[in-house]
Amino acid sequence: MRIAEVFYSIQGEGKLSGVPSAFVRVSGCNLRCVWCDTPYASWEPQGEEMSITAILQRISQWPTRHAVITGGEPMIMSEIVPLCDALQRGGFHVTIETAATNYLPTPVDLASLSPKLSNSTPTHREGGRFAVAHEKNRLNASVIQKFIDESPDFQIKFVVCEKSDLDEIREVLGQLSGWSPSDVLLMPEGIDRAVLEERSVWLGEICKREGFRFCPRLHILLYGNRPGT
Ligand code: SF4
């Protein structure tokens, strides 16, 4: 499968935030979020073919047993199933980060679901040529529910740009069952400290009011917005 990067870093988002982890970033995505922070795995996919054996050899050199499969969109690549199977058999805890628009019966320990709100739609970027397809595909409640039902653990992470995004978040959650507020994470959109700090102030207050988790972007604070982190 085409891999944009394999690297060792600190998990910056979610329930396992702070855990040193091996990351496998697949290249290619069925969405085109306007604020995508990994365009080299979506808008302009880069990378080379790597075998499962080569991936396992690469990540086994690091002192961690936490593996994170991210993208791009892992769930549009059928090779993800044998990759995750091999990782679990090798003793890794496996997190999959997905927008949850497509389901594959993948062995996983933590399904990190990130449904995309309308703030992601690229209405003007590149003349809006991806806007219609993105809008049509960005949200699939039955797929999100399938992940919730089938995964041993899950989290639902929303990228928030404006306070008004909360209305849409409530609407999405209203279509789902089997979750509790502690499974829901609200993360400020942003790839630089100043924007994250400004949005974190009011987003933290929303989390306190609603009982959702606040989700910092620890890797941005530690390393800035750079590939390989
Ligand atoms: S789903 Fe993720 S990888 Fe794909 S365009 Fe959106 S932010 Fe980028």
PDB file of C-alpha atoms and ligand atoms in Angstrom:
ATOM      1  CA  MET A   1       0.000   0.000   0.000  1.00  0.00           C
ATOM      2  CA  ARG A   2       1.124   3.571  -0.552  1.00  0.00           C
ATOM      3  CA  ILE A   3       2.647   5.043   2.596  1.00  0.00           C
ATOM      4  CA  ALA A   4       3.290   8.764   3.056  1.00  0.00           C
ATOM      5  CA  GLU A   5       5.463   8.336   6.156  1.00  0.00           C
ATOM      6  CA  VAL A   6       6.372   6.027   9.021  1.00  0.00           C
ATOM      7  CA  PHE A   7       7.652   7.784  12.117  1.00  0.00           C
ATOM      8  CA  TYR A   8       8.005   7.729  15.885  1.00  0.00           C
ATOM      9  CA  SER A   9       6.420  10.512  17.894  1.00  0.00           C
ATOM     10  CA  ILE A  10       4.159  11.404  20.806  1.00  0.00           C
ATOM     11  CA  GLN A  11       0.457  10.805  20.250  1.00  0.00           C
ATOM     12  CA  GLY A  12      -0.862  14.354  20.269  1.00  0.00           C
ATOM     13  CA  GLU A  13      -4.625  13.821  20.223  1.00  0.00           C
ATOM     14  CA  GLY A  14      -7.223  11.788  22.058  1.00  0.00           C
ATOM     15  CA  LYS A  15      -7.505   9.288  24.892  1.00  0.00           C
ATOM     16  CA  LEU A  16      -3.890   8.151  24.391  1.00  0.00           C
ATOM     17  CA  SER A  17      -2.474  11.653  24.148  1.00  0.00           C
ATOM     18  CA  GLY A  18       1.113  11.692  25.396  1.00  0.00           C
ATOM     19  CA  VAL A  19       1.883   8.036  24.628  1.00  0.00           C
ATOM     20  CA  PRO A  20       5.040   7.503  22.516  1.00  0.00           C
ATOM     21  CA  SER A  21       3.757   5.753  19.414  1.00  0.00           C
ATOM     22  CA  ALA A  22       4.807   4.464  16.015  1.00  0.00           C
ATOM     23  CA  PHE A  23       2.773   6.146  13.277  1.00  0.00           C
ATOM     24  CA  VAL A  24       1.991   4.696   9.859  1.00  0.00           C
ATOM     25  CA  ARG A  25       0.472   7.323   7.598  1.00  0.00           C
ATOM     26  CA  VAL A  26      -1.203   5.916   4.488  1.00  0.00           C
ATOM     27  CA  SER A  27      -1.361   8.128   1.424  1.00  0.00           C
ATOM     28  CA  GLY A  28      -4.721   8.801  -0.221  1.00  0.00           C
ATOM     29  CA  CYS A  29      -8.078  10.050   1.010  1.00  0.00           C
ATOM     30  CA  ASN A  30     -11.675  10.060  -0.190  1.00  0.00           C
ATOM     31  CA  LEU A  31     -12.245  13.529   1.360  1.00  0.00           C
ATOM     32  CA  ARG A  32     -10.683  16.949   0.796  1.00  0.00           C
ATOM     33  CA  CYS A  33     -10.990  18.918   4.023  1.00  0.00           C
ATOM     34  CA  VAL A  34     -10.233  22.566   3.393  1.00  0.00           C
ATOM     35  CA  TRP A  35      -8.061  22.761   6.521  1.00  0.00           C
ATOM     36  CA  CYS A  36      -6.375  19.365   6.074  1.00  0.00           C
ATOM     37  CA  ASP A  37      -3.035  19.432   7.910  1.00  0.00           C
ATOM     38  CA  THR A  38      -1.596  16.489   5.949  1.00  0.00           C
ATOM     39  CA  PRO A  39      -2.118  17.503   2.294  1.00  0.00           C
ATOM     40  CA  TYR A  40       0.741  15.179   1.315  1.00  0.00           C
ATOM     41  CA  ALA A  41      -1.635  12.298   2.167  1.00  0.00           C
ATOM     42  CA  SER A  42      -4.814  13.782   0.661  1.00  0.00           C
ATOM     43  CA  TRP A  43      -4.787  16.807  -1.691  1.00  0.00           C
ATOM     44  CA  GLU A  44      -1.364  15.946  -3.137  1.00  0.00           C
ATOM     45  CA  PRO A  45      -0.714  12.349  -2.095  1.00  0.00           C
ATOM     46  CA  GLN A  46       2.935  11.389  -1.904  1.00  0.00           C
ATOM     47  CA  GLY A  47       4.858   8.338  -0.763  1.00  0.00           C
ATOM     48  CA  GLU A  48       5.970   4.916  -1.863  1.00  0.00           C
ATOM     49  CA  GLU A  49       4.645   1.381  -1.821  1.00  0.00           C
ATOM     50  CA  MET A  50       5.625  -0.494   1.349  1.00  0.00           C
ATOM     51  CA  SER A  51       4.972  -4.111   2.258  1.00  0.00           C
ATOM     52  CA  ILE A  52       3.526  -5.137   5.611  1.00  0.00           C
ATOM     53  CA  THR A  53       6.826  -6.833   6.446  1.00  0.00           C
ATOM     54  CA  ALA A  54       8.772  -3.641   5.728  1.00  0.00           C
ATOM     55  CA  ILE A  55       6.379  -1.579   7.873  1.00  0.00           C
ATOM     56  CA  LEU A  56       6.687  -4.014  10.787  1.00  0.00           C
ATOM     57  CA  GLN A  57      10.477  -4.065  10.527  1.00  0.00           C
ATOM     58  CA  ARG A  58      10.582  -0.274  10.514  1.00  0.00           C
ATOM     59  CA  ILE A  59       8.375   0.307  13.544  1.00  0.00           C
ATOM     60  CA  SER A  60       9.793  -2.546  15.608  1.00  0.00           C
ATOM     61  CA  GLN A  61      13.034  -0.566  16.047  1.00  0.00           C
ATOM     62  CA  TRP A  62      11.296   1.912  18.375  1.00  0.00           C
ATOM     63  CA  PRO A  63      10.690   1.356  22.106  1.00  0.00           C
ATOM     64  CA  THR A  64       6.907   1.342  21.945  1.00  0.00           C
ATOM     65  CA  ARG A  65       4.100  -1.165  21.563  1.00  0.00           C
ATOM     66  CA  HIS A  66       1.571   1.472  20.480  1.00  0.00           C
ATOM     67  CA  ALA A  67       0.937   1.728  16.758  1.00  0.00           C
ATOM     68  CA  VAL A  68      -1.254   4.381  15.148  1.00  0.00           C
ATOM     69  CA  ILE A  69      -2.562   3.907  11.629  1.00  0.00           C
ATOM     70  CA  THR A  70      -3.479   7.279  10.219  1.00  0.00           C
ATOM     71  CA  GLY A  71      -3.749   9.090   6.910  1.00  0.00           C
ATOM     72  CA  GLY A  72      -5.069  10.058   4.586  1.00  0.00           C
ATOM     73  CA  GLU A  73      -7.897   7.570   5.048  1.00  0.00           C
ATOM     74  CA  PRO A  74      -6.850   4.054   6.112  1.00  0.00           C
ATOM     75  CA  MET A  75     -10.365   2.658   5.694  1.00  0.00           C
ATOM     76  CA  ILE A  76     -10.312   2.904   1.898  1.00  0.00           C
ATOM     77  CA  MET A  77      -7.335   0.519   1.732  1.00  0.00           C
ATOM     78  CA  SER A  78      -8.038  -3.199   2.033  1.00  0.00           C
ATOM     79  CA  GLU A  79      -4.399  -3.959   3.015  1.00  0.00           C
ATOM     80  CA  ILE A  80      -5.132  -2.244   6.335  1.00  0.00           C
ATOM     81  CA  VAL A  81      -6.870  -5.407   7.558  1.00  0.00           C
ATOM     82  CA  PRO A  82      -3.818  -7.718   7.296  1.00  0.00           C
ATOM     83  CA  LEU A  83      -1.549  -4.889   8.510  1.00  0.00           C
ATOM     84  CA  CYS A  84      -3.541  -4.404  11.712  1.00  0.00           C
ATOM     85  CA  ASP A  85      -3.799  -8.159  12.162  1.00  0.00           C
ATOM     86  CA  ALA A  86      -0.005  -8.485  11.905  1.00  0.00           C
ATOM     87  CA  LEU A  87       0.493  -5.573  14.329  1.00  0.00           C
ATOM     88  CA  GLN A  88      -1.783  -7.110  16.949  1.00  0.00           C
ATOM     89  CA  ARG A  89      -0.125 -10.503  16.572  1.00  0.00           C
ATOM     90  CA  GLY A  90       3.186  -8.707  17.070  1.00  0.00           C
ATOM     91  CA  GLY A  91       1.947  -7.384  20.424  1.00  0.00           C
ATOM     92  CA  PHE A  92       1.041  -3.852  19.362  1.00  0.00           C
ATOM     93  CA  HIS A  93      -1.892  -1.850  20.666  1.00  0.00           C
ATOM     94  CA  VAL A  94      -3.477  -0.568  17.446  1.00  0.00           C
ATOM     95  CA  THR A  95      -5.240   2.766  17.032  1.00  0.00           C
ATOM     96  CA  ILE A  96      -6.878   3.578  13.720  1.00  0.00           C
ATOM     97  CA  GLU A  97      -7.594   7.203  12.916  1.00  0.00           C
ATOM     98  CA  THR A  98     -10.415   7.510  10.406  1.00  0.00           C
ATOM     99  CA  ALA A  99     -13.072   9.953   9.258  1.00  0.00           C
ATOM    100  CA  ALA A 100     -15.442   6.966   9.526  1.00  0.00           C
ATOM    101  CA  THR A 101     -16.995   7.254   6.082  1.00  0.00           C
ATOM    102  CA  ASN A 102     -16.143   3.662   5.161  1.00  0.00           C
ATOM    103  CA  TYR A 103     -16.051   0.512   7.322  1.00  0.00           C
ATOM    104  CA  LEU A 104     -13.639  -2.397   7.073  1.00  0.00           C
ATOM    105  CA  PRO A 105     -13.687  -5.306   9.563  1.00  0.00           C
ATOM    106  CA  THR A 106     -10.274  -4.371  10.916  1.00  0.00           C
ATOM    107  CA  PRO A 107      -8.704  -5.695  14.111  1.00  0.00           C
ATOM    108  CA  VAL A 108      -8.255  -2.619  16.277  1.00  0.00           C
ATOM    109  CA  ASP A 109      -7.875  -1.666  19.945  1.00  0.00           C
ATOM    110  CA  LEU A 110      -8.975   1.964  19.673  1.00  0.00           C
ATOM    111  CA  ALA A 111     -11.072   3.331  16.819  1.00  0.00           C
ATOM    112  CA  SER A 112     -10.452   7.070  16.658  1.00  0.00           C
ATOM    113  CA  LEU A 113     -13.396   8.416  14.687  1.00  0.00           C
ATOM    114  CA  SER A 114     -13.290  11.932  13.321  1.00  0.00           C
ATOM    115  CA  PRO A 115     -16.555  12.759  11.541  1.00  0.00           C
ATOM    116  CA  LYS A 116     -16.173  15.861   9.431  1.00  0.00           C
ATOM    117  CA  LEU A 117     -18.451  18.867   9.956  1.00  0.00           C
ATOM    118  CA  SER A 118     -19.452  21.368   7.287  1.00  0.00           C
ATOM    119  CA  ASN A 119     -16.501  23.567   8.335  1.00  0.00           C
ATOM    120  CA  SER A 120     -14.335  21.088   6.406  1.00  0.00           C
ATOM    121  CA  THR A 121     -15.987  21.570   3.002  1.00  0.00           C
ATOM    122  CA  PRO A 122     -13.607  23.152   0.437  1.00  0.00           C
ATOM    123  CA  THR A 123     -16.163  25.537  -1.052  1.00  0.00           C
ATOM    124  CA  HIS A 124     -13.584  27.831  -2.650  1.00  0.00           C
ATOM    125  CA  ARG A 125     -10.284  25.938  -2.587  1.00  0.00           C
ATOM    126  CA  GLU A 126      -9.129  24.943  -6.103  1.00  0.00           C
ATOM    127  CA  GLY A 127     -12.214  26.596  -7.544  1.00  0.00           C
ATOM    128  CA  GLY A 128     -14.467  24.414  -5.399  1.00  0.00           C
ATOM    129  CA  ARG A 129     -13.920  21.373  -7.651  1.00  0.00           C
ATOM    130  CA  PHE A 130     -13.981  18.934  -4.688  1.00  0.00           C
ATOM    131  CA  ALA A 131     -16.777  20.621  -2.742  1.00  0.00           C
ATOM    132  CA  VAL A 132     -19.736  18.594  -3.995  1.00  0.00           C
ATOM    133  CA  ALA A 133     -18.055  15.193  -3.591  1.00  0.00           C
ATOM    134  CA  HIS A 134     -16.705  16.132  -0.162  1.00  0.00           C
ATOM    135  CA  GLU A 135     -20.082  17.356   1.037  1.00  0.00           C
ATOM    136  CA  LYS A 136     -21.753  14.169  -0.191  1.00  0.00           C
ATOM    137  CA  ASN A 137     -19.241  11.830   1.483  1.00  0.00           C
ATOM    138  CA  ARG A 138     -18.041  13.560   4.645  1.00  0.00           C
ATOM    139  CA  LEU A 139     -20.641  12.171   7.057  1.00  0.00           C
ATOM    140  CA  ASN A 140     -22.043   8.652   7.321  1.00  0.00           C
ATOM    141  CA  ALA A 141     -23.835   8.014  10.618  1.00  0.00           C
ATOM    142  CA  SER A 142     -24.361   4.295   9.968  1.00  0.00           C
ATOM    143  CA  VAL A 143     -20.624   3.773   9.441  1.00  0.00           C
ATOM    144  CA  ILE A 144     -19.784   5.716  12.622  1.00  0.00           C
ATOM    145  CA  GLN A 145     -22.326   3.572  14.501  1.00  0.00           C
ATOM    146  CA  LYS A 146     -20.782   0.393  13.091  1.00  0.00           C
ATOM    147  CA  PHE A 147     -17.374   1.413  14.466  1.00  0.00           C
ATOM    148  CA  ILE A 148     -18.930   2.221  17.858  1.00  0.00           C
ATOM    149  CA  ASP A 149     -20.680  -1.162  17.961  1.00  0.00           C
ATOM    150  CA  GLU A 150     -17.781  -3.276  16.699  1.00  0.00           C
ATOM    151  CA  SER A 151     -14.723  -1.690  18.375  1.00  0.00           C
ATOM    152  CA  PRO A 152     -13.402  -2.610  21.840  1.00  0.00           C
ATOM    153  CA  ASP A 153     -12.811   1.104  22.464  1.00  0.00           C
ATOM    154  CA  PHE A 154     -13.545   4.224  20.468  1.00  0.00           C
ATOM    155  CA  GLN A 155     -13.490   8.002  20.596  1.00  0.00           C
ATOM    156  CA  ILE A 156     -15.401  10.536  18.522  1.00  0.00           C
ATOM    157  CA  LYS A 157     -13.276  13.560  17.746  1.00  0.00           C
ATOM    158  CA  PHE A 158     -14.683  16.737  16.207  1.00  0.00           C
ATOM    159  CA  VAL A 159     -12.552  19.503  14.713  1.00  0.00           C
ATOM    160  CA  VAL A 160     -14.037  22.812  15.852  1.00  0.00           C
ATOM    161  CA  CYS A 161     -13.538  26.173  14.125  1.00  0.00           C
ATOM    162  CA  GLU A 162     -16.423  28.230  15.527  1.00  0.00           C
ATOM    163  CA  LYS A 163     -18.599  28.129  18.636  1.00  0.00           C
ATOM    164  CA  SER A 164     -21.587  27.558  16.368  1.00  0.00           C
ATOM    165  CA  ASP A 165     -20.128  24.193  15.300  1.00  0.00           C
ATOM    166  CA  LEU A 166     -21.631  22.807  18.509  1.00  0.00           C
ATOM    167  CA  ASP A 167     -25.114  22.750  16.946  1.00  0.00           C
ATOM    168  CA  GLU A 168     -23.863  20.439  14.202  1.00  0.00           C
ATOM    169  CA  ILE A 169     -21.999  18.266  16.716  1.00  0.00           C
ATOM    170  CA  ARG A 170     -25.201  17.790  18.696  1.00  0.00           C
ATOM    171  CA  GLU A 171     -27.015  16.875  15.480  1.00  0.00           C
ATOM    172  CA  VAL A 172     -24.432  14.200  14.594  1.00  0.00           C
ATOM    173  CA  LEU A 173     -24.390  12.759  18.115  1.00  0.00           C
ATOM    174  CA  GLY A 174     -28.187  12.680  18.077  1.00  0.00           C
ATOM    175  CA  GLN A 175     -28.003  10.115  15.265  1.00  0.00           C
ATOM    176  CA  LEU A 176     -25.696   7.839  17.290  1.00  0.00           C
ATOM    177  CA  SER A 177     -26.103   5.571  20.307  1.00  0.00           C
ATOM    178  CA  GLY A 178     -23.800   3.767  22.707  1.00  0.00           C
ATOM    179  CA  TRP A 179     -21.556   6.726  23.487  1.00  0.00           C
ATOM    180  CA  SER A 180     -21.058   8.804  26.608  1.00  0.00           C
ATOM    181  CA  PRO A 181     -19.752  12.386  26.851  1.00  0.00           C
ATOM    182  CA  SER A 182     -16.311  11.113  27.845  1.00  0.00           C
ATOM    183  CA  ASP A 183     -16.051   9.393  24.432  1.00  0.00           C
ATOM    184  CA  VAL A 184     -16.520  12.752  22.682  1.00  0.00           C
ATOM    185  CA  LEU A 185     -13.527  15.003  22.115  1.00  0.00           C
ATOM    186  CA  LEU A 186     -13.625  18.569  20.848  1.00  0.00           C
ATOM    187  CA  MET A 187     -10.400  19.710  19.229  1.00  0.00           C
ATOM    188  CA  PRO A 188      -9.628  23.248  18.080  1.00  0.00           C
ATOM    189  CA  GLU A 189      -8.770  23.536  14.389  1.00  0.00           C
ATOM    190  CA  GLY A 190      -5.410  25.159  13.819  1.00  0.00           C
ATOM    191  CA  ILE A 191      -1.809  24.501  12.922  1.00  0.00           C
ATOM    192  CA  ASP A 192      -0.125  27.263  14.864  1.00  0.00           C
ATOM    193  CA  ARG A 193       0.072  28.059  18.542  1.00  0.00           C
ATOM    194  CA  ALA A 194      -1.702  31.441  18.439  1.00  0.00           C
ATOM    195  CA  VAL A 195      -4.827  30.124  16.731  1.00  0.00           C
ATOM    196  CA  LEU A 196      -4.924  27.038  18.961  1.00  0.00           C
ATOM    197  CA  GLU A 197      -4.534  29.122  22.106  1.00  0.00           C
ATOM    198  CA  GLU A 198      -7.327  31.521  21.113  1.00  0.00           C
ATOM    199  CA  ARG A 199      -9.754  28.720  20.227  1.00  0.00           C
ATOM    200  CA  SER A 200      -8.779  26.609  23.237  1.00  0.00           C
ATOM    201  CA  VAL A 201     -10.015  29.272  25.665  1.00  0.00           C
ATOM    202  CA  TRP A 202     -13.653  29.215  24.528  1.00  0.00           C
ATOM    203  CA  LEU A 203     -13.618  25.544  23.523  1.00  0.00           C
ATOM    204  CA  GLY A 204     -12.520  24.569  27.027  1.00  0.00           C
ATOM    205  CA  GLU A 205     -15.554  26.384  28.427  1.00  0.00           C
ATOM    206  CA  ILE A 206     -17.860  24.538  26.019  1.00  0.00           C
ATOM    207  CA  CYS A 207     -16.349  21.207  27.136  1.00  0.00           C
ATOM    208  CA  LYS A 208     -16.900  22.098  30.796  1.00  0.00           C
ATOM    209  CA  ARG A 209     -20.509  22.958  30.078  1.00  0.00           C
ATOM    210  CA  GLU A 210     -21.291  19.889  27.922  1.00  0.00           C
ATOM    211  CA  GLY A 211     -19.114  17.287  29.701  1.00  0.00           C
ATOM    212  CA  PHE A 212     -17.106  16.518  26.535  1.00  0.00           C
ATOM    213  CA  ARG A 213     -13.338  16.070  26.601  1.00  0.00           C
ATOM    214  CA  PHE A 214     -11.137  18.930  25.486  1.00  0.00           C
ATOM    215  CA  CYS A 215      -8.588  17.635  22.970  1.00  0.00           C
ATOM    216  CA  PRO A 216      -5.354  19.613  22.684  1.00  0.00           C
ATOM    217  CA  ARG A 217      -3.018  19.182  19.712  1.00  0.00           C
ATOM    218  CA  LEU A 218       0.035  18.260  21.756  1.00  0.00           C
ATOM    219  CA  HIS A 219       2.245  17.436  18.752  1.00  0.00           C
ATOM    220  CA  ILE A 220       1.715  20.947  17.331  1.00  0.00           C
ATOM    221  CA  LEU A 221       2.692  22.483  20.665  1.00  0.00           C
ATOM    222  CA  LEU A 222       5.758  20.220  20.923  1.00  0.00           C
ATOM    223  CA  TYR A 223       7.015  20.230  17.338  1.00  0.00           C
ATOM    224  CA  GLY A 224       5.002  22.695  15.251  1.00  0.00           C
ATOM    225  CA  ASN A 225       3.139  21.540  12.154  1.00  0.00           C
ATOM    226  CA  ARG A 226       5.801  19.327  10.577  1.00  0.00           C
ATOM    227  CA  PRO A 227       5.727  15.965   8.804  1.00  0.00           C
ATOM    228  CA  GLY A 228       7.194  13.158  10.877  1.00  0.00           C
ATOM    229  CA  THR A 229       5.694  14.395  14.153  1.00  0.00           C
TER     230      THR A 229
HETATM  231  S1  SF4 B   1     -10.143  13.206   6.122  1.00  0.00           S
HETATM  232 FE1  SF4 B   1      -8.190  13.683   7.138  1.00  0.00          FE
HETATM  233  S2  SF4 B   1      -6.595  13.261   5.589  1.00  0.00           S
HETATM  234 FE2  SF4 B   1      -8.570  13.352   4.508  1.00  0.00          FE
HETATM  235  S3  SF4 B   1      -8.689  15.462   3.788  1.00  0.00           S
HETATM  236 FE3  SF4 B   1      -9.764  15.370   5.780  1.00  0.00          FE
HETATM  237  S4  SF4 B   1      -8.207  15.921   7.320  1.00  0.00           S
HETATM  238 FE4  SF4 B   1      -7.117  15.418   5.394  1.00  0.00          FE
END
